[in-house]
Short mmCIF file of C-alpha atoms in Angstrom, two decimals:
data_model
loop_
_atom_site.label_atom_id
_atom_site.label_comp_id
_atom_site.label_asym_id
_atom_site.label_seq_id
_atom_site.Cartn_x
_atom_site.Cartn_y
_atom_site.Cartn_z
CA MET A 1 -59.19 -66.99 15.71
CA VAL A 2 -58.63 -70.37 14.08
CA ARG A 3 -56.44 -70.89 11.00
CA PHE A 4 -56.10 -73.97 8.82
CA TYR A 5 -54.64 -74.67 5.41
CA ASP A 6 -55.36 -76.73 2.35
CA PHE A 7 -54.00 -76.73 -1.18
CA SER A 8 -56.00 -73.64 -2.12
CA GLY A 9 -54.39 -71.44 0.55
CA GLU A 10 -54.97 -70.20 4.10
CA TYR A 11 -58.39 -70.01 5.71
CA THR A 12 -59.31 -68.03 8.80
CA ILE A 13 -62.32 -68.44 11.02
CA ARG A 14 -62.92 -65.56 13.43
CA ILE A 15 -65.37 -66.12 16.27
CA ARG A 16 -66.99 -63.02 17.72
CA GLY A 17 -68.25 -62.31 21.22
CA ASP A 18 -71.86 -63.07 20.29
CA TYR A 19 -70.76 -66.38 18.74
CA SER A 20 -71.11 -65.08 15.23
CA PHE A 21 -68.16 -65.76 12.98
CA SER A 22 -66.36 -64.79 9.82
CA PHE A 23 -64.67 -67.11 7.35
CA ARG A 24 -61.89 -65.67 5.20
CA ASN A 25 -59.38 -66.85 2.65
CA GLU A 26 -57.55 -65.22 -0.23
CA HIS A 27 -60.66 -65.46 -2.38
CA GLY A 28 -62.92 -63.40 -0.12
CA THR A 29 -64.76 -63.21 3.20
CA PHE A 30 -67.92 -64.78 4.53
CA SER A 31 -69.27 -63.21 7.75
CA ASN A 32 -72.00 -64.09 10.18
CA THR A 33 -72.34 -60.82 12.07
CA GLY A 34 -74.42 -59.66 14.96
CA GLY A 35 -74.02 -57.83 18.22
CA PRO A 36 -72.34 -54.56 19.15
CA MET A 37 -68.76 -55.85 19.13
CA ASP A 38 -66.46 -57.82 16.87
CA PHE A 39 -63.46 -59.46 18.53
CA SER A 40 -60.32 -60.54 16.69
CA GLN A 41 -56.68 -61.30 17.44
CA VAL A 42 -53.96 -59.48 15.48
CA ASP A 43 -50.34 -60.23 16.42
CA GLY A 44 -51.53 -61.57 19.75
CA ILE A 45 -53.42 -58.36 20.68
CA LEU A 46 -57.17 -58.30 21.12
CA HIS A 47 -58.91 -55.96 18.64
CA ILE A 48 -62.41 -54.83 19.56
CA HIS A 49 -64.42 -53.43 16.64
CA LEU A 50 -67.34 -51.36 17.92
CA ASP A 51 -70.45 -51.03 15.80
CA ASN A 52 -72.13 -47.70 15.08
CA PHE A 53 -74.73 -47.91 17.85
CA PHE A 54 -72.09 -48.70 20.44
CA ILE A 55 -69.95 -45.78 19.24
CA LEU A 56 -72.87 -43.35 19.40
CA GLY A 57 -73.78 -44.64 22.85
CA ILE A 58 -70.27 -44.00 24.14
CA ALA A 59 -70.20 -40.58 22.46
CA CYS A 60 -73.49 -39.48 24.06
CA LEU A 61 -72.32 -40.60 27.50
CA CYS A 62 -69.10 -38.66 26.94
CA TYR A 63 -71.12 -35.54 26.15
CA PHE A 64 -72.82 -35.56 29.55
CA LEU A 65 -69.50 -36.40 31.19
CA GLY A 66 -68.02 -33.35 29.49
CA ARG A 67 -70.88 -31.12 30.66
CA TRP A 68 -70.37 -32.31 34.24
CA ILE A 69 -66.59 -31.83 34.15
CA LYS A 70 -66.94 -28.33 32.70
CA SER A 71 -69.56 -27.37 35.30
CA GLU A 72 -67.18 -28.45 38.08
CA ILE A 73 -64.01 -26.75 36.79
CA LYS A 74 -64.28 -22.98 36.49
CA LEU A 75 -61.08 -22.69 34.43
CA LEU A 76 -62.68 -24.71 31.61
CA GLN A 77 -65.68 -22.36 31.69
CA ASP A 78 -63.48 -19.26 31.64
CA LEU A 79 -61.49 -20.61 28.67
CA SER A 80 -64.63 -21.82 26.82
CA ILE A 81 -63.12 -25.23 26.06
CA PRO A 82 -65.72 -27.15 23.97
CA VAL A 83 -67.78 -29.67 25.95
CA PRO A 84 -67.51 -32.47 23.31
CA PHE A 85 -63.71 -32.31 23.49
CA ILE A 86 -63.72 -32.34 27.30
CA GLY A 87 -66.01 -35.37 27.36
CA GLY A 88 -64.40 -37.32 24.54
CA LEU A 89 -60.79 -36.90 25.71
CA PRO A 90 -61.06 -39.31 28.70
CA ALA A 91 -62.36 -42.03 26.37
CA ALA A 92 -59.48 -41.39 23.94
CA ILE A 93 -56.99 -41.59 26.83
CA ILE A 94 -58.47 -44.90 28.02
CA PHE A 95 -58.35 -46.32 24.48
CA ALA A 96 -54.72 -45.17 24.11
CA CYS A 97 -53.72 -46.75 27.44
CA LEU A 98 -55.30 -50.06 26.40
CA LYS A 99 -53.38 -49.96 23.12
CA ILE A 100 -50.02 -48.91 24.61
CA SER A 101 -50.26 -51.63 27.28
CA LYS A 102 -51.14 -54.12 24.52
CA THR A 103 -54.29 -55.07 26.41
CA ALA A 104 -56.66 -54.30 23.55
CA VAL A 105 -57.11 -52.08 20.51
CA ILE A 106 -60.47 -50.31 20.21
CA VAL A 107 -61.44 -49.84 16.56
CA LEU A 108 -64.12 -47.30 15.64
CA ASN A 109 -65.85 -47.29 12.27
CA PRO A 110 -64.67 -44.13 10.42
CA ASP A 111 -67.60 -44.28 7.98
CA LEU A 112 -70.01 -43.29 10.75
CA ASN A 113 -68.23 -40.02 11.51
CA ALA A 114 -67.85 -39.25 7.81
CA LEU A 115 -71.64 -39.54 7.43
CA ILE A 116 -72.27 -37.34 10.50
CA PHE A 117 -69.84 -34.76 9.13
CA GLN A 118 -71.54 -34.72 5.73
CA PHE A 119 -74.91 -34.16 7.38
CA PHE A 120 -73.53 -31.32 9.50
CA LEU A 121 -71.83 -29.53 6.61
CA THR A 122 -74.84 -29.93 4.32
CA MET A 123 -76.97 -28.30 7.02
CA MET A 124 -74.42 -25.53 7.51
CA ALA A 125 -74.49 -24.82 3.78
CA LEU A 126 -78.28 -24.52 3.96
CA MET A 127 -77.68 -21.35 6.00
CA GLY A 128 -75.99 -19.79 2.98
CA SER A 129 -78.67 -17.52 1.61
CA TRP A 130 -77.53 -15.17 -1.16
CA LYS A 131 -78.14 -12.20 1.12
CA LEU A 132 -75.81 -13.63 3.75
CA ILE A 133 -73.23 -14.63 1.13
CA LYS A 134 -73.20 -11.10 -0.32
CA THR A 135 -72.70 -9.65 3.15
CA GLY A 136 -69.68 -11.84 3.85
CA PHE A 137 -68.27 -12.10 0.30
CA VAL A 138 -65.41 -9.63 0.70
CA ILE A 139 -64.32 -10.94 4.08
CA SER A 140 -64.53 -14.53 2.76
CA ILE A 141 -62.16 -13.71 -0.11
CA MET A 142 -59.80 -11.95 2.30
CA PHE A 143 -59.90 -14.89 4.70
CA TRP A 144 -59.31 -17.36 1.87
CA SER A 145 -56.31 -15.38 0.59
CA LEU A 146 -54.78 -15.14 4.07
CA ALA A 147 -55.38 -18.86 4.70
CA MET A 148 -53.55 -19.73 1.46
CA VAL A 149 -50.63 -17.55 2.56
CA LEU A 150 -50.57 -19.44 5.86
CA GLY A 151 -50.63 -22.76 3.97
CA VAL A 152 -47.53 -21.76 1.98
CA LEU A 153 -45.89 -20.50 5.17
CA GLN A 154 -46.58 -23.83 6.91
CA ALA A 155 -44.95 -25.71 4.03
CA LEU A 156 -41.86 -23.48 4.04
CA ILE A 157 -41.46 -23.76 7.82
CA GLY A 158 -41.82 -27.54 7.70
CA LEU A 159 -39.32 -27.90 4.86
CA THR A 160 -36.77 -25.49 6.36
CA ALA A 161 -37.00 -26.94 9.86
CA ALA A 162 -36.79 -30.52 8.56
CA GLN A 163 -33.68 -29.68 6.56
CA ALA A 164 -32.07 -27.97 9.58
CA LEU A 165 -32.81 -30.99 11.79
CA GLY A 166 -31.61 -33.54 9.23
CA LEU A 167 -35.06 -34.91 8.41
CA HIS A 168 -36.28 -35.83 4.93
CA GLN A 169 -37.77 -32.86 3.05
CA HIS A 170 -40.99 -34.70 2.26
CA LEU A 171 -41.39 -35.51 5.94
CA GLY A 172 -41.08 -31.76 6.53
CA LEU A 173 -43.84 -31.19 3.99
CA LEU A 174 -46.00 -33.77 5.73
CA MET A 175 -45.44 -32.01 9.06
CA GLY A 176 -46.40 -28.70 7.48
CA THR A 177 -49.31 -28.05 5.15
CA LEU A 178 -50.53 -31.65 4.84
CA SER A 179 -50.82 -32.35 8.58
CA MET A 180 -51.86 -28.83 9.56
CA MET A 181 -54.03 -27.02 7.00
CA GLY A 182 -54.79 -30.18 5.04
CA GLY A 183 -56.32 -32.17 7.86
CA THR A 184 -56.50 -35.92 8.19
CA GLU A 185 -58.52 -36.50 5.00
CA THR A 186 -56.08 -34.62 2.76
CA LEU A 187 -53.23 -36.29 4.60
CA THR A 188 -54.69 -39.73 3.93
CA ASN A 189 -55.06 -38.93 0.22
CA PHE A 190 -51.45 -37.84 -0.24
CA ILE A 191 -49.44 -40.10 2.10
CA PRO A 192 -49.33 -43.04 -0.38
CA ALA A 193 -47.94 -40.71 -3.06
CA VAL A 194 -45.22 -39.36 -0.77
CA GLU A 195 -44.21 -42.81 0.47
CA HIS A 196 -44.08 -44.06 -3.12
CA LEU A 197 -41.78 -41.18 -4.08
CA ASP A 198 -39.36 -41.64 -1.23
CA LYS A 199 -39.71 -45.28 -0.23
CA PHE A 200 -39.18 -44.39 3.41
CA SER A 201 -41.36 -46.05 6.02
CA GLY A 202 -42.96 -44.38 8.98
CA ALA A 203 -44.02 -41.25 7.11
CA ALA A 204 -47.70 -42.06 7.41
CA GLN A 205 -47.51 -42.82 11.12
CA ALA A 206 -45.42 -39.72 11.88
CA ALA A 207 -47.73 -37.46 9.88
CA MET A 208 -50.84 -38.89 11.54
CA GLY A 209 -49.18 -38.36 14.92
CA VAL A 210 -48.55 -34.71 14.05
CA ALA A 211 -52.14 -34.30 12.82
CA THR A 212 -53.46 -35.87 16.04
CA LEU A 213 -51.32 -33.58 18.20
CA GLY A 214 -52.51 -30.64 16.11
CA MET A 215 -56.16 -31.53 16.64
CA VAL A 216 -55.66 -31.79 20.42
CA CYS A 217 -53.81 -28.48 20.63
CA SER A 218 -56.32 -26.71 18.38
CA MET A 219 -59.11 -27.58 20.82
CA MET A 220 -57.05 -26.31 23.75
CA VAL A 221 -55.77 -22.96 22.45
CA SER A 222 -58.34 -21.61 19.96
CA ALA A 223 -61.28 -20.72 22.23
CA PRO A 224 -58.94 -19.35 24.96
CA MET A 225 -57.46 -17.02 22.33
CA GLY A 226 -61.01 -15.86 21.57
CA GLU A 227 -61.68 -15.21 25.26
CA TYR A 228 -58.46 -13.19 25.45
CA LEU A 229 -59.46 -11.04 22.46
CA ILE A 230 -62.99 -10.49 23.81
CA LYS A 231 -61.66 -9.22 27.13
CA LYS A 232 -58.77 -7.20 25.68
CA TYR A 233 -60.88 -5.33 23.13
CA SER A 234 -64.25 -5.46 24.98
CA LEU A 235 -65.86 -7.10 21.97
CA LYS A 236 -69.66 -7.21 21.74
CA ASN A 237 -71.69 -9.55 19.57
CA PRO A 238 -74.10 -7.47 17.42
CA SER A 239 -76.16 -10.61 16.68
CA ARG A 240 -76.63 -11.63 20.32
CA SER A 241 -80.41 -11.10 20.24
CA GLU A 242 -80.81 -12.84 16.89
CA PHE A 243 -82.55 -15.85 18.45
CA ASP A 244 -83.28 -14.60 21.97
CA ASN A 245 -85.98 -16.15 24.14
CA ALA A 246 -88.35 -13.19 23.85
CA ARG A 247 -88.38 -13.43 20.06
CA LEU A 248 -88.93 -17.18 20.22
CA ILE A 249 -91.85 -16.76 22.65
CA ARG A 250 -93.51 -14.19 20.37
CA SER A 251 -93.14 -16.54 17.41
CA ILE A 252 -94.73 -19.40 19.36
CA GLU A 253 -97.64 -17.23 20.50
CA ARG A 254 -98.41 -16.13 16.92
CA SER A 255 -98.60 -19.71 15.66
CA ASN A 256 -101.93 -21.55 15.75
CA LYS A 257 -100.17 -24.92 16.08
CA PRO A 258 -98.18 -26.38 19.00
CA PHE A 259 -94.50 -25.46 18.80
CA TYR A 260 -93.27 -29.05 19.04
CA GLN A 261 -95.41 -29.97 16.03
CA THR A 262 -94.15 -27.21 13.73
CA HIS A 263 -90.56 -27.61 14.95
CA THR A 264 -90.67 -31.36 14.27
CA VAL A 265 -91.99 -30.81 10.74
CA GLU A 266 -89.28 -28.23 10.01
CA CYS A 267 -86.54 -30.55 11.33
CA ILE A 268 -87.77 -33.44 9.17
CA LYS A 269 -87.93 -31.11 6.16
CA ILE A 270 -84.29 -30.09 6.66
CA ILE A 271 -83.19 -33.72 7.02
CA ALA A 272 -85.06 -34.57 3.80
CA ILE A 273 -83.36 -31.70 1.94
CA CYS A 274 -79.99 -32.92 3.23
CA PHE A 275 -80.65 -36.46 1.99
CA VAL A 276 -81.54 -35.16 -1.47
CA CYS A 277 -78.46 -32.89 -1.62
CA MET A 278 -76.17 -35.71 -0.47
CA ALA A 279 -77.64 -38.12 -3.02
CA PHE A 280 -77.15 -35.64 -5.88
CA SER A 281 -73.62 -34.80 -4.70
CA HIS A 282 -72.57 -38.45 -4.63
CA LEU A 283 -73.97 -38.92 -8.14
CA ILE A 284 -72.07 -35.85 -9.40
CA LYS A 285 -68.86 -37.00 -7.68
CA GLN A 286 -69.07 -40.47 -9.24
CA LYS A 287 -69.99 -39.34 -12.76
CA PHE A 288 -67.96 -36.16 -13.20
CA LEU A 289 -65.42 -35.75 -10.37
CA ALA A 290 -64.23 -39.30 -9.75
CA ASP A 291 -60.58 -38.45 -10.45
CA VAL A 292 -60.60 -35.11 -8.61
CA LEU A 293 -59.09 -35.12 -5.11
CA ILE A 294 -61.74 -33.05 -3.35
CA PRO A 295 -63.73 -34.32 -0.36
CA ASP A 296 -67.28 -35.57 -0.87
CA TYR A 297 -68.60 -33.03 1.61
CA THR A 298 -67.45 -30.15 -0.60
CA VAL A 299 -69.86 -31.23 -3.36
CA CYS A 300 -72.60 -31.74 -0.73
CA MET A 301 -72.15 -28.16 0.47
CA VAL A 302 -72.35 -26.75 -3.05
CA CYS A 303 -75.58 -28.68 -3.68
CA ALA A 304 -77.01 -27.40 -0.38
CA LEU A 305 -76.10 -23.80 -1.23
CA ILE A 306 -77.91 -24.17 -4.56
CA ALA A 307 -80.95 -25.73 -2.84
CA ARG A 308 -81.16 -22.94 -0.25
CA ASN A 309 -81.02 -20.15 -2.81
CA PHE A 310 -83.44 -21.99 -5.10
CA ALA A 311 -85.87 -22.08 -2.16
CA ASP A 312 -85.38 -18.39 -1.41
CA THR A 313 -85.85 -17.42 -5.07
CA THR A 314 -88.87 -19.56 -5.94
CA GLY A 315 -90.57 -19.78 -2.55
CA TRP A 316 -91.44 -23.44 -3.18
CA PHE A 317 -90.21 -24.41 0.27
CA SER A 318 -88.64 -22.68 3.25
CA VAL A 319 -85.75 -23.44 5.60
CA ASP A 320 -86.53 -22.68 9.23
CA GLY A 321 -83.61 -21.00 10.98
CA LEU A 322 -84.32 -22.34 14.47
CA ALA A 323 -84.70 -25.95 13.29
CA LEU A 324 -81.52 -25.59 11.24
CA ARG A 325 -79.59 -24.29 14.25
CA THR A 326 -80.87 -27.14 16.42
CA LEU A 327 -79.82 -29.84 13.97
CA THR A 328 -76.44 -28.34 13.08
CA LYS A 329 -75.55 -28.06 16.75
CA ILE A 330 -76.53 -31.70 17.41
CA PHE A 331 -74.55 -33.05 14.46
CA LEU A 332 -71.48 -30.91 15.22
CA ILE A 333 -71.49 -32.12 18.83
CA LEU A 334 -71.77 -35.75 17.70
CA PHE A 335 -68.98 -35.32 15.17
CA ILE A 336 -66.55 -33.76 17.66
CA LEU A 337 -67.43 -36.38 20.28
CA VAL A 338 -66.75 -39.32 17.96
CA SER A 339 -63.64 -37.63 16.49
CA THR A 340 -62.21 -37.01 19.96
CA CYS A 341 -62.94 -40.56 21.12
CA ALA A 342 -61.24 -41.86 17.95
CA LEU A 343 -58.03 -39.83 18.44
CA GLN A 344 -55.02 -42.14 18.26
CA LEU A 345 -53.15 -40.51 21.13
CA ASP A 346 -50.59 -43.33 21.17
CA LEU A 347 -49.18 -41.98 17.88
CA ILE A 348 -48.13 -38.80 19.70
CA PHE A 349 -45.82 -40.78 21.99
CA ASP A 350 -44.09 -42.30 18.96
CA LEU A 351 -43.06 -38.89 17.60
CA SER A 352 -39.36 -38.10 17.78
CA ALA A 353 -38.03 -34.95 19.47
CA PRO A 354 -37.18 -33.19 16.15
CA ILE A 355 -40.70 -33.78 14.82
CA ILE A 356 -42.25 -32.42 18.03
CA ALA A 357 -39.95 -29.38 17.82
CA VAL A 358 -41.14 -28.68 14.26
CA PHE A 359 -44.76 -29.07 15.36
CA PHE A 360 -44.48 -26.53 18.16
CA LEU A 361 -42.76 -24.11 15.82
CA GLU A 362 -45.75 -24.48 13.47
CA LEU A 363 -48.12 -24.03 16.42
CA ILE A 364 -46.49 -20.74 17.44
CA VAL A 365 -46.63 -19.42 13.87
CA ASN A 366 -50.29 -20.46 13.48
CA PHE A 367 -51.21 -18.76 16.76
CA LEU A 368 -49.41 -15.52 15.91
CA PHE A 369 -50.91 -15.51 12.40
CA ALA A 370 -54.44 -15.91 13.79
CA ARG A 371 -53.92 -13.35 16.55
CA PHE A 372 -52.30 -10.58 14.54
CA ILE A 373 -53.13 -11.24 10.87
CA TYR A 374 -56.61 -12.81 10.83
CA PHE A 375 -58.01 -10.71 13.68
CA ASN A 376 -56.42 -7.38 12.73
CA LEU A 377 -57.20 -7.59 9.01
CA LEU A 378 -60.68 -9.09 9.28
CA GLY A 379 -62.28 -6.36 11.34
CA LYS A 380 -61.03 -6.45 14.95
CA ASP A 381 -64.66 -7.06 15.96
CA PHE A 382 -66.64 -10.03 17.30
CA ARG A 383 -67.00 -11.62 13.86
CA GLY A 384 -63.29 -11.12 13.16
CA MET A 385 -62.49 -12.78 16.48
CA LEU A 386 -64.68 -15.79 15.64
CA ILE A 387 -63.06 -16.16 12.22
CA ALA A 388 -59.59 -15.92 13.80
CA VAL A 389 -60.56 -18.64 16.29
CA GLY A 390 -61.93 -20.87 13.52
CA GLY A 391 -58.92 -20.18 11.32
CA LEU A 392 -56.48 -21.08 14.10
CA ALA A 393 -58.27 -24.35 14.82
CA PHE A 394 -58.58 -25.57 11.22
CA SER A 395 -55.01 -24.50 10.42
CA MET A 396 -53.98 -27.30 12.81
CA GLY A 397 -56.35 -30.06 11.78
CA MET A 398 -59.88 -29.73 10.48
CA ALA A 399 -62.50 -27.04 10.05
CA ALA A 400 -64.91 -28.84 12.40
CA ASN A 401 -62.50 -28.14 15.27
CA GLY A 402 -62.73 -24.46 14.45
CA LEU A 403 -66.52 -24.56 14.29
CA SER A 404 -66.66 -26.37 17.65
CA ASN A 405 -64.52 -23.69 19.29
CA MET A 406 -66.67 -20.99 17.68
CA GLN A 407 -69.83 -22.70 18.92
CA SER A 408 -68.43 -22.87 22.45
CA LEU A 409 -67.88 -19.10 22.41
CA CYS A 410 -71.30 -18.44 20.85
CA GLU A 411 -72.99 -20.43 23.61
CA LYS A 412 -71.65 -17.83 26.04
CA TYR A 413 -71.83 -14.65 23.94
CA GLY A 414 -74.64 -15.36 21.48
CA PRO A 415 -74.87 -16.68 17.88
CA ASN A 416 -73.13 -15.17 14.88
CA THR A 417 -74.16 -16.76 11.60
CA ASP A 418 -71.81 -14.63 9.47
CA GLY A 419 -68.68 -15.95 11.15
CA PHE A 420 -69.80 -19.57 10.92
CA LEU A 421 -70.66 -19.31 7.24
CA VAL A 422 -67.37 -17.61 6.34
CA VAL A 423 -65.33 -20.35 8.06
CA CYS A 424 -67.50 -23.06 6.48
CA VAL A 425 -67.34 -21.71 2.93
CA VAL A 426 -63.63 -20.88 3.06
CA GLY A 427 -62.40 -23.79 5.18
CA LEU A 428 -64.48 -26.53 3.60
CA ILE A 429 -65.07 -25.48 -0.01
CA LEU A 430 -62.49 -22.96 -1.22
CA LEU A 431 -59.52 -24.26 0.80
CA ALA A 432 -60.41 -27.89 0.05
CA ILE A 433 -59.78 -27.09 -3.62
CA SER A 434 -56.89 -24.61 -3.36
CA ASN A 435 -55.05 -26.64 -0.72
CA THR A 436 -55.16 -29.77 -2.88
CA LEU A 437 -53.66 -27.81 -5.80
CA LEU A 438 -51.03 -26.29 -3.49
CA ILE A 439 -49.97 -29.70 -2.15
CA LYS A 440 -49.72 -31.17 -5.66
CA PHE A 441 -47.60 -28.19 -6.71
CA LEU A 442 -45.30 -28.56 -3.69
CA LEU A 443 -44.86 -32.29 -4.30
CA THR A 444 -43.76 -31.64 -7.89
CA ILE A 445 -41.19 -29.04 -6.75
CA PHE A 446 -39.78 -30.83 -3.72
#
């Protein structure tokens, strides 16, 4: 990086690895970009900005690494730890070691994962036929109510523990509902407000460290809890044969076209529907919900739910279940891979002992709540177990973690659309709205 000055201010020329460059001053930036990497020096430390293709390449390699590691370690198979997490964690550890040693900082583009996540959730919402929604309506309302109770409980535990340990009360709030149930996106939205109120530094970094630790732990304890419940109560999946091989073979034999041809058409149709839903949702968000603190994906999911039920009612187009399952699985795997690779594990090492103590107290409460409240009140069956697993995971980070743990269990015991849809609708639509209102309310009180 080269800097020089004139009377109009400071100029910076940044030369990249492919000999492209950027030219920046206080008036703006001119860039000549190209290549998979962008190198820069910040405070004497090399920053490597990876482009989207490079990130996806690393993520896909990590997926096959995760499959190999899981196939070699029986304990990981017995606990049903998700493959994307297993594969992405070594990359995150390497990136953290490079950063801690001040060798280099690997920067991943967050916009890529946000786009993948929107695609995945839009596809998940396309599963929401009115028939399926009616079937799971009561249990969804129960799950939502219980999740809101847990959100309040997380806030109270964080505030009480922070006060007992001599920490600031807003830091306790950040370590509770915002870092746990809120997830990183909600946390990012509210951290500037909290820091403005208190004028204390380090809140953002501490809260992100707690959220990162929560995401790691959620991927390590949720599916094992599901395995424990399956064995303890001898749970059977009633939907195991929903998409079995025999049914698929019969469907292929009845068709007068090659399977790959019809499957390709159905996949492209679903992608097209998703693009339309996402375009409409962004327009609605900009025109009518610009000042509302709800994630973009929530509006996407609502548009997709409307599109699916419009299709079912009018018959103008159809949504193929097998193609939808294929695409949702691919996008969920990609999202968890990139999210795991992007984990800032170095933030965990910066957490103080009192903050870590509060976190593990929250972890114990979340686990007990999922094990005894979610599971016992939501049926004590296979679906109730899946919802408890998903609820435990997203109560410590994000709903996608819960869905990944649920998918890992379903790969072994068979699919269960009901459980997935309940966690999606509650965790990503209803809780996205109610949790935002809860956090605003708590900030006004405390």
